[in-house]
Amino acid sequence: MVQIAPSILNCNLLDLNAEVKKIEQADWLHLDVMDGHFVPNLTFGPMFVTAIKSVSPLPVESHLMVTNPDFLAPLYAKAGSQRIIVHAEGVTHLHQLIRNIKEFGCQAGVALNPATPLSALEYILPELDIVLIMTVNPGFGGQELIPEMINKVKDLKTIINKRNLACKIEVDGGVNFDNAQLLVDAGVDVIVAGTLIYNNPFPSDIIGKLKGLSKGR
Ligand code: DX5
Ligand code: ZN
């Protein structure tokens, strides 16, 4: 089954409690953490993880689009994130950071911006629970998916299968029903979607439809 991780980036933040309840059928809650340096936007501090977990049963994955993940990752782990995803482009000692994240008992993932090659993962892939392939340039929701990223997913799936690894593949940005099946066919295990889910009056219907996408078609 495809897992769904709604992003609350573009939800109605003035009614966060209700918005979080609308996505309870999902598998994860995707928290887009932006520091205004790594990306030109500023969003959620660790206290949002704690607040969200007080009203939602969903595990929280914190997508850290930040220039100092060594400092921030432990804060999001302590606040209750079950998974922490850091950008390969934003860290110097990636192997050590992934170790630290797992020592907090969190799943660990690495995100790649669209232009970053898969080779950046070569010596860390066996340590990862998940790779997040950015299908837009990070910073904002509601963008168009970059179609070349579908082949990037296919190439990553080939590498994971060849190395017989258990690492999952997640995509983030611009996912809609024109590209979702193509992404699943390419090997995606987890879909992040924000606009597609929250721009619909019935987010749970959208989550159900995304979950129904068949793998291995
Ligand atoms: C970009 C963000 C977005 C968001 C989902 O930095 O990570 O990709 O999660 O975007 P949409 O609204 O396109 O699903
Ligand atoms: Zn994200």
Short mmCIF file of N, CA and C in Angstrom, two decimals, residues 67-151:
data_model
loop_
_atom_site.label_atom_id
_atom_site.label_comp_id
_atom_site.label_asym_id
_atom_site.label_seq_id
_atom_site.Cartn_x
_atom_site.Cartn_y
_atom_site.Cartn_z
N THR A 67 19.64 25.17 7.59
CA THR A 67 21.10 25.14 7.38
C THR A 67 21.84 24.58 8.60
N ASN A 68 21.11 24.36 9.70
CA ASN A 68 21.81 23.82 10.89
C ASN A 68 21.06 22.62 11.47
N PRO A 69 20.91 21.54 10.65
CA PRO A 69 20.17 20.37 11.14
C PRO A 69 20.86 19.66 12.31
N ASP A 70 22.18 19.83 12.43
CA ASP A 70 22.87 19.21 13.58
C ASP A 70 22.28 19.73 14.89
N PHE A 71 21.98 21.03 14.90
CA PHE A 71 21.43 21.65 16.12
C PHE A 71 19.93 21.39 16.24
N LEU A 72 19.21 21.48 15.10
CA LEU A 72 17.74 21.44 15.17
C LEU A 72 17.17 20.02 15.24
N ALA A 73 17.82 19.05 14.61
CA ALA A 73 17.26 17.68 14.58
C ALA A 73 16.97 17.16 15.99
N PRO A 74 17.91 17.29 16.94
CA PRO A 74 17.60 16.80 18.30
C PRO A 74 16.37 17.48 18.92
N LEU A 75 16.17 18.75 18.61
CA LEU A 75 15.01 19.47 19.18
C LEU A 75 13.70 18.89 18.65
N TYR A 76 13.69 18.56 17.34
CA TYR A 76 12.46 18.00 16.75
C TYR A 76 12.26 16.55 17.19
N ALA A 77 13.37 15.87 17.47
CA ALA A 77 13.27 14.51 17.99
C ALA A 77 12.68 14.54 19.40
N LYS A 78 13.23 15.41 20.24
CA LYS A 78 12.77 15.50 21.63
C LYS A 78 11.31 15.98 21.70
N ALA A 79 10.91 16.76 20.69
CA ALA A 79 9.52 17.29 20.67
C ALA A 79 8.52 16.22 20.26
N GLY A 80 9.05 15.06 19.74
CA GLY A 80 8.14 13.95 19.44
C GLY A 80 8.08 13.48 18.01
N SER A 81 8.94 13.99 17.11
CA SER A 81 8.94 13.49 15.72
C SER A 81 9.32 12.02 15.71
N GLN A 82 8.61 11.22 14.92
CA GLN A 82 8.99 9.80 14.79
C GLN A 82 9.99 9.63 13.65
N ARG A 83 10.01 10.61 12.75
CA ARG A 83 10.95 10.53 11.63
C ARG A 83 11.50 11.92 11.38
N ILE A 84 12.80 11.98 11.11
CA ILE A 84 13.43 13.27 10.81
C ILE A 84 14.16 13.15 9.48
N ILE A 85 13.84 14.07 8.58
CA ILE A 85 14.43 14.07 7.24
C ILE A 85 15.26 15.33 7.08
N VAL A 86 16.54 15.14 6.76
CA VAL A 86 17.45 16.28 6.61
C VAL A 86 17.92 16.36 5.16
N HIS A 87 18.27 17.56 4.72
CA HIS A 87 18.74 17.74 3.35
C HIS A 87 20.23 17.47 3.24
N ALA A 88 20.60 16.66 2.24
CA ALA A 88 22.03 16.37 2.02
C ALA A 88 22.78 17.68 1.75
N GLU A 89 22.10 18.64 1.13
CA GLU A 89 22.75 19.91 0.75
C GLU A 89 22.97 20.84 1.96
N GLY A 90 22.35 20.48 3.10
CA GLY A 90 22.40 21.43 4.22
C GLY A 90 23.24 20.98 5.38
N VAL A 91 24.08 19.95 5.17
CA VAL A 91 24.82 19.42 6.33
C VAL A 91 26.24 19.02 5.92
N THR A 92 27.16 19.17 6.88
CA THR A 92 28.57 18.82 6.60
C THR A 92 28.83 17.35 6.95
N HIS A 93 28.38 16.94 8.15
CA HIS A 93 28.69 15.58 8.62
C HIS A 93 27.41 14.73 8.60
N LEU A 94 26.98 14.35 7.41
CA LEU A 94 25.69 13.67 7.24
C LEU A 94 25.67 12.31 7.93
N HIS A 95 26.77 11.56 7.83
CA HIS A 95 26.78 10.22 8.43
C HIS A 95 26.60 10.32 9.95
N GLN A 96 27.30 11.27 10.56
CA GLN A 96 27.19 11.45 12.02
C GLN A 96 25.77 11.91 12.41
N LEU A 97 25.19 12.80 11.60
CA LEU A 97 23.85 13.32 11.91
C LEU A 97 22.81 12.20 11.83
N ILE A 98 22.91 11.35 10.80
CA ILE A 98 21.96 10.24 10.69
C ILE A 98 22.09 9.32 11.89
N ARG A 99 23.33 9.07 12.32
CA ARG A 99 23.56 8.24 13.53
C ARG A 99 22.88 8.88 14.73
N ASN A 100 23.08 10.19 14.90
CA ASN A 100 22.50 10.91 16.05
C ASN A 100 20.97 10.83 16.03
N ILE A 101 20.38 11.01 14.85
CA ILE A 101 18.92 10.96 14.74
C ILE A 101 18.41 9.59 15.18
N LYS A 102 19.12 8.54 14.74
CA LYS A 102 18.66 7.18 15.09
C LYS A 102 18.89 6.89 16.56
N GLU A 103 19.90 7.52 17.14
CA GLU A 103 20.14 7.32 18.58
C GLU A 103 19.01 7.94 19.41
N PHE A 104 18.28 8.89 18.82
CA PHE A 104 17.11 9.45 19.51
C PHE A 104 15.90 8.55 19.35
N GLY A 105 16.09 7.43 18.60
CA GLY A 105 14.96 6.52 18.40
C GLY A 105 14.06 6.92 17.25
N CYS A 106 14.51 7.87 16.45
CA CYS A 106 13.72 8.32 15.30
C CYS A 106 14.15 7.57 14.03
N GLN A 107 13.21 7.41 13.11
CA GLN A 107 13.59 6.99 11.76
C GLN A 107 14.36 8.16 11.13
N ALA A 108 15.29 7.81 10.23
CA ALA A 108 16.13 8.86 9.62
C ALA A 108 15.99 8.84 8.11
N GLY A 109 15.85 10.04 7.54
CA GLY A 109 15.76 10.16 6.09
C GLY A 109 16.62 11.29 5.58
N VAL A 110 16.97 11.19 4.29
CA VAL A 110 17.70 12.26 3.62
C VAL A 110 16.86 12.76 2.45
N ALA A 111 16.78 14.09 2.32
CA ALA A 111 16.06 14.71 1.20
C ALA A 111 17.07 15.23 0.19
N LEU A 112 16.72 15.11 -1.10
CA LEU A 112 17.57 15.64 -2.17
C LEU A 112 16.80 16.69 -2.97
N ASN A 113 17.39 17.86 -3.14
CA ASN A 113 16.79 18.87 -4.02
C ASN A 113 16.83 18.35 -5.45
N PRO A 114 16.00 18.94 -6.32
CA PRO A 114 15.89 18.39 -7.69
C PRO A 114 17.21 18.21 -8.43
N ALA A 115 18.16 19.13 -8.27
CA ALA A 115 19.41 19.04 -9.06
C ALA A 115 20.46 18.17 -8.38
N THR A 116 20.23 17.74 -7.15
CA THR A 116 21.25 16.95 -6.44
C THR A 116 21.23 15.51 -6.94
N PRO A 117 22.38 14.99 -7.38
CA PRO A 117 22.41 13.63 -7.93
C PRO A 117 22.24 12.56 -6.86
N LEU A 118 21.76 11.39 -7.28
CA LEU A 118 21.57 10.26 -6.35
C LEU A 118 22.91 9.80 -5.78
N SER A 119 24.01 10.12 -6.47
CA SER A 119 25.33 9.68 -6.00
C SER A 119 25.65 10.27 -4.62
N ALA A 120 24.95 11.35 -4.26
CA ALA A 120 25.18 11.93 -2.91
C ALA A 120 24.79 10.94 -1.81
N LEU A 121 24.00 9.93 -2.17
CA LEU A 121 23.50 8.96 -1.18
C LEU A 121 24.39 7.72 -1.08
N GLU A 122 25.38 7.60 -1.97
CA GLU A 122 26.06 6.31 -2.15
C GLU A 122 26.54 5.67 -0.83
N TYR A 123 27.15 6.48 0.04
CA TYR A 123 27.74 5.89 1.25
C TYR A 123 26.86 6.06 2.49
N ILE A 124 25.64 6.55 2.31
CA ILE A 124 24.74 6.70 3.46
C ILE A 124 23.45 5.90 3.27
N LEU A 125 23.17 5.49 2.04
CA LEU A 125 21.90 4.83 1.72
C LEU A 125 21.59 3.63 2.64
N PRO A 126 22.59 2.77 2.95
CA PRO A 126 22.28 1.61 3.81
C PRO A 126 21.83 2.00 5.22
N GLU A 127 22.14 3.27 5.62
CA GLU A 127 21.77 3.70 6.99
C GLU A 127 20.37 4.30 7.05
N LEU A 128 19.75 4.50 5.85
CA LEU A 128 18.52 5.31 5.81
C LEU A 128 17.25 4.49 5.86
N ASP A 129 16.25 5.03 6.55
CA ASP A 129 14.91 4.43 6.50
C ASP A 129 14.16 4.91 5.26
N ILE A 130 14.50 6.14 4.80
CA ILE A 130 13.73 6.71 3.68
C ILE A 130 14.57 7.77 2.97
N VAL A 131 14.33 7.92 1.67
CA VAL A 131 14.91 9.03 0.89
C VAL A 131 13.75 9.87 0.39
N LEU A 132 13.83 11.18 0.60
CA LEU A 132 12.80 12.10 0.13
C LEU A 132 13.29 12.77 -1.15
N ILE A 133 12.68 12.43 -2.26
CA ILE A 133 13.01 13.05 -3.54
C ILE A 133 12.14 14.30 -3.68
N MET A 134 12.76 15.48 -3.63
CA MET A 134 12.00 16.72 -3.81
C MET A 134 11.57 16.80 -5.27
N THR A 135 10.26 16.90 -5.48
CA THR A 135 9.74 16.97 -6.85
C THR A 135 9.39 18.41 -7.22
N VAL A 136 9.74 19.33 -6.32
CA VAL A 136 9.71 20.78 -6.58
C VAL A 136 10.95 21.36 -5.88
N ASN A 137 11.23 22.63 -6.19
CA ASN A 137 12.30 23.29 -5.43
C ASN A 137 11.72 23.70 -4.08
N PRO A 138 12.35 23.31 -2.98
CA PRO A 138 11.73 23.47 -1.66
C PRO A 138 11.49 24.92 -1.28
N GLY A 139 10.47 25.11 -0.44
CA GLY A 139 10.21 26.46 0.10
C GLY A 139 8.74 26.81 0.14
N PHE A 140 7.98 26.26 -0.84
CA PHE A 140 6.57 26.65 -0.89
C PHE A 140 5.71 25.50 -1.40
N GLY A 141 4.48 25.45 -0.93
CA GLY A 141 3.53 24.47 -1.46
C GLY A 141 2.89 25.03 -2.72
N GLY A 142 2.11 24.20 -3.39
CA GLY A 142 1.34 24.66 -4.54
C GLY A 142 2.12 24.84 -5.82
N GLN A 143 3.33 24.25 -5.92
CA GLN A 143 4.14 24.38 -7.14
C GLN A 143 3.85 23.23 -8.10
N GLU A 144 4.32 23.36 -9.34
CA GLU A 144 4.19 22.29 -10.34
C GLU A 144 5.28 21.24 -10.12
N LEU A 145 4.93 19.97 -10.21
CA LEU A 145 5.94 18.89 -10.11
C LEU A 145 6.92 18.98 -11.29
N ILE A 146 8.19 18.75 -10.99
CA ILE A 146 9.23 18.74 -12.04
C ILE A 146 9.26 17.34 -12.65
N PRO A 147 8.79 17.15 -13.90
CA PRO A 147 8.58 15.79 -14.43
C PRO A 147 9.84 14.91 -14.47
N GLU A 148 11.01 15.54 -14.62
CA GLU A 148 12.25 14.74 -14.67
C GLU A 148 12.46 13.96 -13.35
N MET A 149 11.78 14.38 -12.30
CA MET A 149 11.98 13.72 -11.00
C MET A 149 11.37 12.30 -10.99
N ILE A 150 10.47 12.03 -11.94
CA ILE A 150 9.88 10.68 -12.00
C ILE A 150 10.97 9.66 -12.37
N ASN A 151 11.82 10.03 -13.33
CA ASN A 151 12.95 9.14 -13.67
C ASN A 151 13.96 9.05 -12.53
#
